mmCIF file of C-alpha atoms in Angstrom:
data_model
loop_
_atom_site.group_PDB
_atom_site.id
_atom_site.type_symbol
_atom_site.label_atom_id
_atom_site.label_comp_id
_atom_site.label_asym_id
_atom_site.label_seq_id
_atom_site.Cartn_x
_atom_site.Cartn_y
_atom_site.Cartn_z
ATOM 1 C CA MET A 1 -0.153 -0.036 -0.099
ATOM 2 C CA LEU A 2 1.145 3.665 -0.746
ATOM 3 C CA SER A 3 1.540 5.888 1.666
ATOM 4 C CA PRO A 4 -0.220 9.603 1.162
ATOM 5 C CA ALA A 5 3.216 10.996 0.584
ATOM 6 C CA ASP A 6 3.807 8.548 -2.239
ATOM 7 C CA SER A 7 0.493 8.677 -3.917
ATOM 8 C CA GLY A 8 0.585 12.313 -3.668
ATOM 9 C CA LEU A 9 -3.067 12.561 -3.662
ATOM 10 C CA LYS A 10 -5.060 14.686 -0.991
ATOM 11 C CA PHE A 11 -8.894 14.626 -0.928
ATOM 12 C CA LYS A 12 -11.404 16.616 1.081
ATOM 13 C CA ILE A 13 -14.697 14.837 1.521
ATOM 14 C CA ASP A 14 -17.809 16.797 1.931
ATOM 15 C CA GLU A 15 -20.201 16.748 4.509
ATOM 16 C CA ASN A 16 -22.899 15.173 2.448
ATOM 17 C CA MET A 17 -21.060 12.313 1.804
ATOM 18 C CA PRO A 18 -20.766 8.994 3.735
ATOM 19 C CA LYS A 19 -17.537 8.928 6.240
ATOM 20 C CA GLU A 20 -16.567 5.429 4.423
ATOM 21 C CA VAL A 21 -15.518 7.311 1.400
ATOM 22 C CA ALA A 22 -12.762 9.058 3.318
ATOM 23 C CA GLU A 23 -11.899 5.339 4.758
ATOM 24 C CA MET A 24 -12.020 3.974 1.417
ATOM 25 C CA LEU A 25 -9.490 6.537 0.080
ATOM 26 C CA ARG A 26 -7.171 5.968 3.229
ATOM 27 C CA SER A 27 -7.327 2.181 2.712
ATOM 28 C CA ALA A 28 -5.893 2.739 -0.791
ATOM 29 C CA GLY A 29 -3.157 4.841 0.696
ATOM 30 C CA HIS A 30 -4.519 8.138 -0.085
ATOM 31 C CA ASP A 31 -4.604 11.375 2.525
ATOM 32 C CA ALA A 32 -8.293 12.083 2.952
ATOM 33 C CA VAL A 33 -10.064 14.183 5.410
ATOM 34 C CA SER A 34 -13.543 15.239 5.665
ATOM 35 C CA VAL A 35 -15.123 18.565 5.958
ATOM 36 C CA LEU A 36 -16.300 17.700 9.478
ATOM 37 C CA ASP A 37 -13.061 16.515 10.676
ATOM 38 C CA GLN A 38 -11.704 20.139 10.201
ATOM 39 C CA ASP A 39 -14.837 21.616 11.707
ATOM 40 C CA LEU A 40 -16.021 23.134 8.253
ATOM 41 C CA GLY A 41 -19.593 21.819 8.455
ATOM 42 C CA GLY A 42 -22.126 24.399 7.083
ATOM 43 C CA TRP A 43 -19.400 26.207 5.057
ATOM 44 C CA ALA A 44 -20.755 27.445 1.727
ATOM 45 C CA ASP A 45 -19.202 25.925 -1.310
ATOM 46 C CA PRO A 46 -16.699 28.973 -2.095
ATOM 47 C CA GLY A 47 -15.170 28.620 1.397
ATOM 48 C CA ILE A 48 -14.734 24.927 1.028
ATOM 49 C CA ALA A 49 -13.283 25.407 -2.423
ATOM 50 C CA GLU A 50 -11.027 27.834 -1.149
ATOM 51 C CA VAL A 51 -9.640 25.481 1.686
ATOM 52 C CA CYS A 52 -9.359 22.563 -0.664
ATOM 53 C CA ARG A 53 -7.242 25.145 -3.127
ATOM 54 C CA SER A 54 -4.922 26.249 -0.298
ATOM 55 C CA GLU A 55 -4.488 22.805 0.993
ATOM 56 C CA GLY A 56 -4.008 21.167 -2.472
ATOM 57 C CA ARG A 57 -7.038 18.677 -1.799
ATOM 58 C CA VAL A 58 -9.464 17.218 -4.394
ATOM 59 C CA VAL A 59 -12.978 18.001 -3.285
ATOM 60 C CA VAL A 60 -15.620 14.840 -3.229
ATOM 61 C CA THR A 61 -19.075 15.956 -2.907
ATOM 62 C CA LEU A 62 -22.678 15.030 -4.006
ATOM 63 C CA ASP A 63 -23.080 19.068 -4.265
ATOM 64 C CA VAL A 64 -23.503 19.554 -8.085
ATOM 65 C CA GLY A 65 -22.855 23.468 -7.407
ATOM 66 C CA PHE A 66 -19.158 22.096 -7.704
ATOM 67 C CA ALA A 67 -19.739 21.050 -11.298
ATOM 68 C CA ASP A 68 -20.381 24.565 -12.329
ATOM 69 C CA MET A 69 -16.974 25.208 -14.247
ATOM 70 C CA ARG A 70 -17.582 28.915 -14.222
ATOM 71 C CA SER A 71 -17.767 29.169 -10.741
ATOM 72 C CA PHE A 72 -15.172 26.480 -9.903
ATOM 73 C CA PRO A 73 -12.721 26.014 -12.826
ATOM 74 C CA PRO A 74 -11.183 23.060 -12.644
ATOM 75 C CA GLN A 75 -7.756 24.302 -13.519
ATOM 76 C CA ASP A 76 -7.855 26.285 -10.333
ATOM 77 C CA TYR A 77 -8.082 23.154 -8.294
ATOM 78 C CA ALA A 78 -6.217 19.915 -7.243
ATOM 79 C CA GLY A 79 -9.343 18.246 -8.785
ATOM 80 C CA LEU A 80 -13.157 18.070 -8.260
ATOM 81 C CA ILE A 81 -15.229 14.970 -7.969
ATOM 82 C CA VAL A 82 -18.958 15.492 -8.103
ATOM 83 C CA LEU A 83 -21.322 12.446 -7.854
ATOM 84 C CA ARG A 84 -24.635 13.059 -9.710
ATOM 85 C CA LEU A 85 -26.574 10.329 -8.689
ATOM 86 C CA LYS A 86 -30.481 9.595 -8.805
ATOM 87 C CA ARG A 87 -30.334 7.472 -5.821
ATOM 88 C CA GLN A 88 -28.272 9.090 -2.989
ATOM 89 C CA ASP A 89 -28.331 6.324 -0.370
ATOM 90 C CA LYS A 90 -25.138 5.156 1.058
ATOM 91 C CA PRO A 91 -24.824 1.771 -0.823
ATOM 92 C CA SER A 92 -25.396 3.823 -4.177
ATOM 93 C CA ILE A 93 -22.935 6.306 -3.266
ATOM 94 C CA LEU A 94 -20.338 3.844 -2.231
ATOM 95 C CA LYS A 95 -20.970 1.783 -5.136
ATOM 96 C CA ALA A 96 -20.325 4.577 -7.704
ATOM 97 C CA PHE A 97 -17.405 5.926 -5.688
ATOM 98 C CA SER A 98 -15.677 2.568 -5.538
ATOM 99 C CA ARG A 99 -16.082 2.554 -9.334
ATOM 100 C CA ALA A 100 -14.551 5.803 -9.835
ATOM 101 C CA MET A 101 -11.667 5.117 -7.604
ATOM 102 C CA ARG A 102 -10.379 2.588 -10.147
ATOM 103 C CA LEU A 103 -9.836 5.393 -12.344
ATOM 104 C CA LEU A 104 -7.491 7.205 -10.042
ATOM 105 C CA PRO A 105 -4.345 5.429 -11.032
ATOM 106 C CA LEU A 106 -5.398 5.542 -14.829
ATOM 107 C CA GLU A 107 -6.672 9.386 -15.370
ATOM 108 C CA PRO A 108 -5.371 12.520 -13.821
ATOM 109 C CA VAL A 109 -7.693 14.181 -11.151
ATOM 110 C CA ALA A 110 -5.306 17.215 -10.704
ATOM 111 C CA GLN A 111 -7.248 20.293 -12.576
ATOM 112 C CA ALA A 112 -10.064 18.021 -13.752
ATOM 113 C CA LEU A 113 -13.970 18.005 -12.907
ATOM 114 C CA TRP A 114 -14.958 14.350 -12.628
ATOM 115 C CA ILE A 115 -18.853 13.974 -13.041
ATOM 116 C CA VAL A 116 -19.568 10.188 -11.214
ATOM 117 C CA GLU A 117 -22.718 8.987 -12.609
ATOM 118 C CA LYS A 118 -24.401 5.656 -11.766
ATOM 119 C CA ASP A 119 -22.626 3.880 -14.817
ATOM 120 C CA ARG A 120 -19.838 6.237 -16.071
ATOM 121 C CA VAL A 121 -17.507 8.861 -15.065
ATOM 122 C CA ARG A 122 -16.980 11.936 -17.201
ATOM 123 C CA ILE A 123 -14.052 13.786 -17.274
ATOM 124 C CA ARG A 124 -13.617 17.651 -17.957
ATOM 125 C CA LYS A 125 -10.728 19.592 -17.943
#
């Protein structure tokens, strides 16, 4: 297993995501913290985005506002992963995110917007 320093990927998990998402990332050797771990619960999207930018962390969220490339240009961030799912129960979220995680070694997330849907991941740069 890679250490977070070896993987180079750091993630911030939004408060609308199950805590298991951070656990999945850490199990894969990534540095993952949640918004709640850092007492950022309830912060508006621009504030969360700025903290992620300053920390060099990839945002992982269900908040489709982060998919607005005019408000959050991907080139300004370590990466944006937005889950856009019709079903947002914990099993559906974990299944979709697990599928998306398989792409991490194959597709750069840096300066990209990943839209994770039930059966596909769209990547925009």
